Every structure is written in C-alpha cells, then in structure tokens.
C-alpha cells in the first residue's frame, strides 16, 4: 500500500469499512510512514471535532469529513483555521 492508497482509504478505516487485508497493510504503512501517521492523527482529531460540532444532524460524518479534508488538502496543509 502506498501513500495515495492510504489517503484514499483513510475514511474506510475510520468507518470500520476496511477489509482485514487492507487494514493490516494500512497499519503497516502507517508504522513505516511518518507522513501518513501524521495525517491519520490529524484526521482523527478532525473527526472528533466534526462529530462534536455537528452532533447527529445532517450529512454523515464521514462524508462531511471527506469534503473538509479534500478542501483542505487542495489548498495545502497550512490552512488550519
Ligand atoms: Zn505514506
């Protein structure tokens, strides 16, 4: 599994929708790749924030998060507000 694949499947991991094989490859990649490990931690934080701020309403959390992250990644990593 490479960084691109990890990025694409990150949300499956958080949604517990990843299959076992992918998940073990995913976790192996994280332990080898500080960049993805950091993204993972960051995404987890974001997920917590999103859940806290929007409760149970509206878009499913994973979808919201996917949108937010895509916007943010599109502008680079420095757009934390
Ligand atoms: Zn990576």
PDB file of C-alpha atoms and ligand atoms in Angstrom:
ATOM      1  CA  UNK A   1       0.000   0.000   0.000  1.00  0.00           C
ATOM      2  CA  UNK A   2       1.346   3.449  -0.883  1.00  0.00           C
ATOM      3  CA  UNK A   3       0.574   6.942   0.401  1.00  0.00           C
ATOM      4  CA  UNK A   4      -2.072   7.615  -2.214  1.00  0.00           C
ATOM      5  CA  UNK A   5      -3.929   4.448  -1.341  1.00  0.00           C
ATOM      6  CA  UNK A   6      -3.703   5.268   2.350  1.00  0.00           C
ATOM      7  CA  UNK A   7      -5.155   8.712   1.698  1.00  0.00           C
ATOM      8  CA  UNK A   8      -7.982   7.184  -0.306  1.00  0.00           C
ATOM      9  CA  UNK A   9      -8.823   4.549   2.253  1.00  0.00           C
ATOM     10  CA  UNK A  10      -8.364   6.577   5.419  1.00  0.00           C
ATOM     11  CA  UNK A  11     -12.094   7.120   5.723  1.00  0.00           C
ATOM     12  CA  UNK A  12     -12.848   3.464   5.307  1.00  0.00           C
ATOM     13  CA  UNK A  13     -10.576   2.837   8.229  1.00  0.00           C
ATOM     14  CA  UNK A  14     -12.402   5.339  10.419  1.00  0.00           C
ATOM     15  CA  UNK A  15     -15.745   4.000   9.289  1.00  0.00           C
ATOM     16  CA  UNK A  16     -14.614   0.444  10.036  1.00  0.00           C
ATOM     17  CA  UNK A  17     -15.396  -0.465   6.460  1.00  0.00           C
ATOM     18  CA  UNK A  18     -11.945  -1.607   5.530  1.00  0.00           C
ATOM     19  CA  UNK A  19     -11.436  -5.285   4.993  1.00  0.00           C
ATOM     20  CA  UNK A  20      -8.933  -7.178   7.103  1.00  0.00           C
ATOM     21  CA  UNK A  21      -6.239  -7.446   4.444  1.00  0.00           C
ATOM     22  CA  UNK A  22      -6.370  -3.781   3.602  1.00  0.00           C
ATOM     23  CA  UNK A  23      -6.417  -2.856   7.225  1.00  0.00           C
ATOM     24  CA  UNK A  24      -3.249  -4.726   8.079  1.00  0.00           C
ATOM     25  CA  UNK A  25      -1.496  -3.199   5.066  1.00  0.00           C
ATOM     26  CA  UNK A  26      -2.814   0.184   6.070  1.00  0.00           C
ATOM     27  CA  UNK A  27      -1.494  -0.151   9.597  1.00  0.00           C
ATOM     28  CA  UNK A  28       1.826  -1.429   8.346  1.00  0.00           C
ATOM     29  CA  UNK A  29       2.159   1.577   6.076  1.00  0.00           C
ATOM     30  CA  UNK A  30       1.371   3.929   8.945  1.00  0.00           C
ATOM     31  CA  UNK A  31       4.092   2.424  11.066  1.00  0.00           C
ATOM     32  CA  UNK A  32       6.573   2.909   8.206  1.00  0.00           C
ATOM     33  CA  UNK A  33       5.469   6.318   7.016  1.00  0.00           C
ATOM     34  CA  UNK A  34       5.534   9.289   9.422  1.00  0.00           C
ATOM     35  CA  UNK A  35       3.707  11.441   6.924  1.00  0.00           C
ATOM     36  CA  UNK A  36       0.696   9.154   6.757  1.00  0.00           C
ATOM     37  CA  UNK A  37       0.809   8.558  10.503  1.00  0.00           C
ATOM     38  CA  UNK A  38       0.586  12.312  10.986  1.00  0.00           C
ATOM     39  CA  UNK A  39      -2.271  12.593   8.517  1.00  0.00           C
ATOM     40  CA  UNK A  40      -4.025   9.795  10.347  1.00  0.00           C
ATOM     41  CA  UNK A  41      -3.720  11.556  13.702  1.00  0.00           C
ATOM     42  CA  UNK A  42      -4.805  14.812  12.186  1.00  0.00           C
ATOM     43  CA  UNK A  43      -7.815  13.212  10.534  1.00  0.00           C
ATOM     44  CA  UNK A  44      -8.790  11.544  13.768  1.00  0.00           C
ATOM     45  CA  UNK A  45      -8.722  14.913  15.525  1.00  0.00           C
ATOM     46  CA  UNK A  46     -10.760  16.434  12.752  1.00  0.00           C
ATOM     47  CA  UNK A  47     -13.267  13.627  13.016  1.00  0.00           C
ATOM     48  CA  UNK A  48     -13.662  14.258  16.730  1.00  0.00           C
ATOM     49  CA  UNK A  49     -14.167  17.968  16.125  1.00  0.00           C
ATOM     50  CA  UNK A  50     -16.687  17.399  13.369  1.00  0.00           C
ATOM     51  CA  UNK A  51     -18.633  14.953  15.490  1.00  0.00           C
ATOM     52  CA  UNK A  52     -18.609  17.327  18.417  1.00  0.00           C
ATOM     53  CA  UNK A  53     -19.715  20.325  16.393  1.00  0.00           C
ATOM     54  CA  UNK A  54     -22.453  18.776  14.299  1.00  0.00           C
ATOM     55  CA  UNK A  55     -23.795  16.085  16.596  1.00  0.00           C
ATOM     56  CA  UNK A  56     -26.136  13.704  14.869  1.00  0.00           C
ATOM     57  CA  UNK A  57     -27.607  16.047  12.318  1.00  0.00           C
ATOM     58  CA  UNK A  58     -27.224  16.448   8.565  1.00  0.00           C
ATOM     59  CA  UNK A  59     -24.541  14.783   6.483  1.00  0.00           C
ATOM     60  CA  UNK A  60     -22.957  11.593   7.693  1.00  0.00           C
ATOM     61  CA  UNK A  61     -19.729  12.352   9.494  1.00  0.00           C
ATOM     62  CA  UNK A  62     -17.515  10.528   7.049  1.00  0.00           C
ATOM     63  CA  UNK A  63     -18.968  12.447   4.143  1.00  0.00           C
ATOM     64  CA  UNK A  64     -18.525  15.805   5.838  1.00  0.00           C
ATOM     65  CA  UNK A  65     -15.026  14.920   6.808  1.00  0.00           C
ATOM     66  CA  UNK A  66     -14.184  13.803   3.308  1.00  0.00           C
ATOM     67  CA  UNK A  67     -15.326  17.133   1.945  1.00  0.00           C
ATOM     68  CA  UNK A  68     -13.491  19.152   4.578  1.00  0.00           C
ATOM     69  CA  UNK A  69     -10.301  17.197   4.129  1.00  0.00           C
ATOM     70  CA  UNK A  70     -10.453  17.411   0.366  1.00  0.00           C
ATOM     71  CA  UNK A  71     -10.859  21.180   0.519  1.00  0.00           C
ATOM     72  CA  UNK A  72      -8.042  21.443   2.983  1.00  0.00           C
ATOM     73  CA  UNK A  73      -5.668  19.165   1.114  1.00  0.00           C
ATOM     74  CA  UNK A  74      -6.445  21.046  -2.062  1.00  0.00           C
ATOM     75  CA  UNK A  75      -5.132  24.238  -0.523  1.00  0.00           C
ATOM     76  CA  UNK A  76      -2.156  22.608   1.156  1.00  0.00           C
ATOM     77  CA  UNK A  77      -1.527  21.754   4.741  1.00  0.00           C
ATOM     78  CA  UNK A  78      -1.250  25.273   6.119  1.00  0.00           C
ATOM     79  CA  UNK A  79      -4.923  26.225   6.031  1.00  0.00           C
ATOM     80  CA  UNK A  80      -5.816  25.219   9.551  1.00  0.00           C
ATOM     81  CA  UNK A  81      -8.062  27.870  10.947  1.00  0.00           C
TER      82      UNK A  81
HETATM   83 ZN1  LIG B   1       2.579   7.140   3.445  1.00  0.00          ZN
END
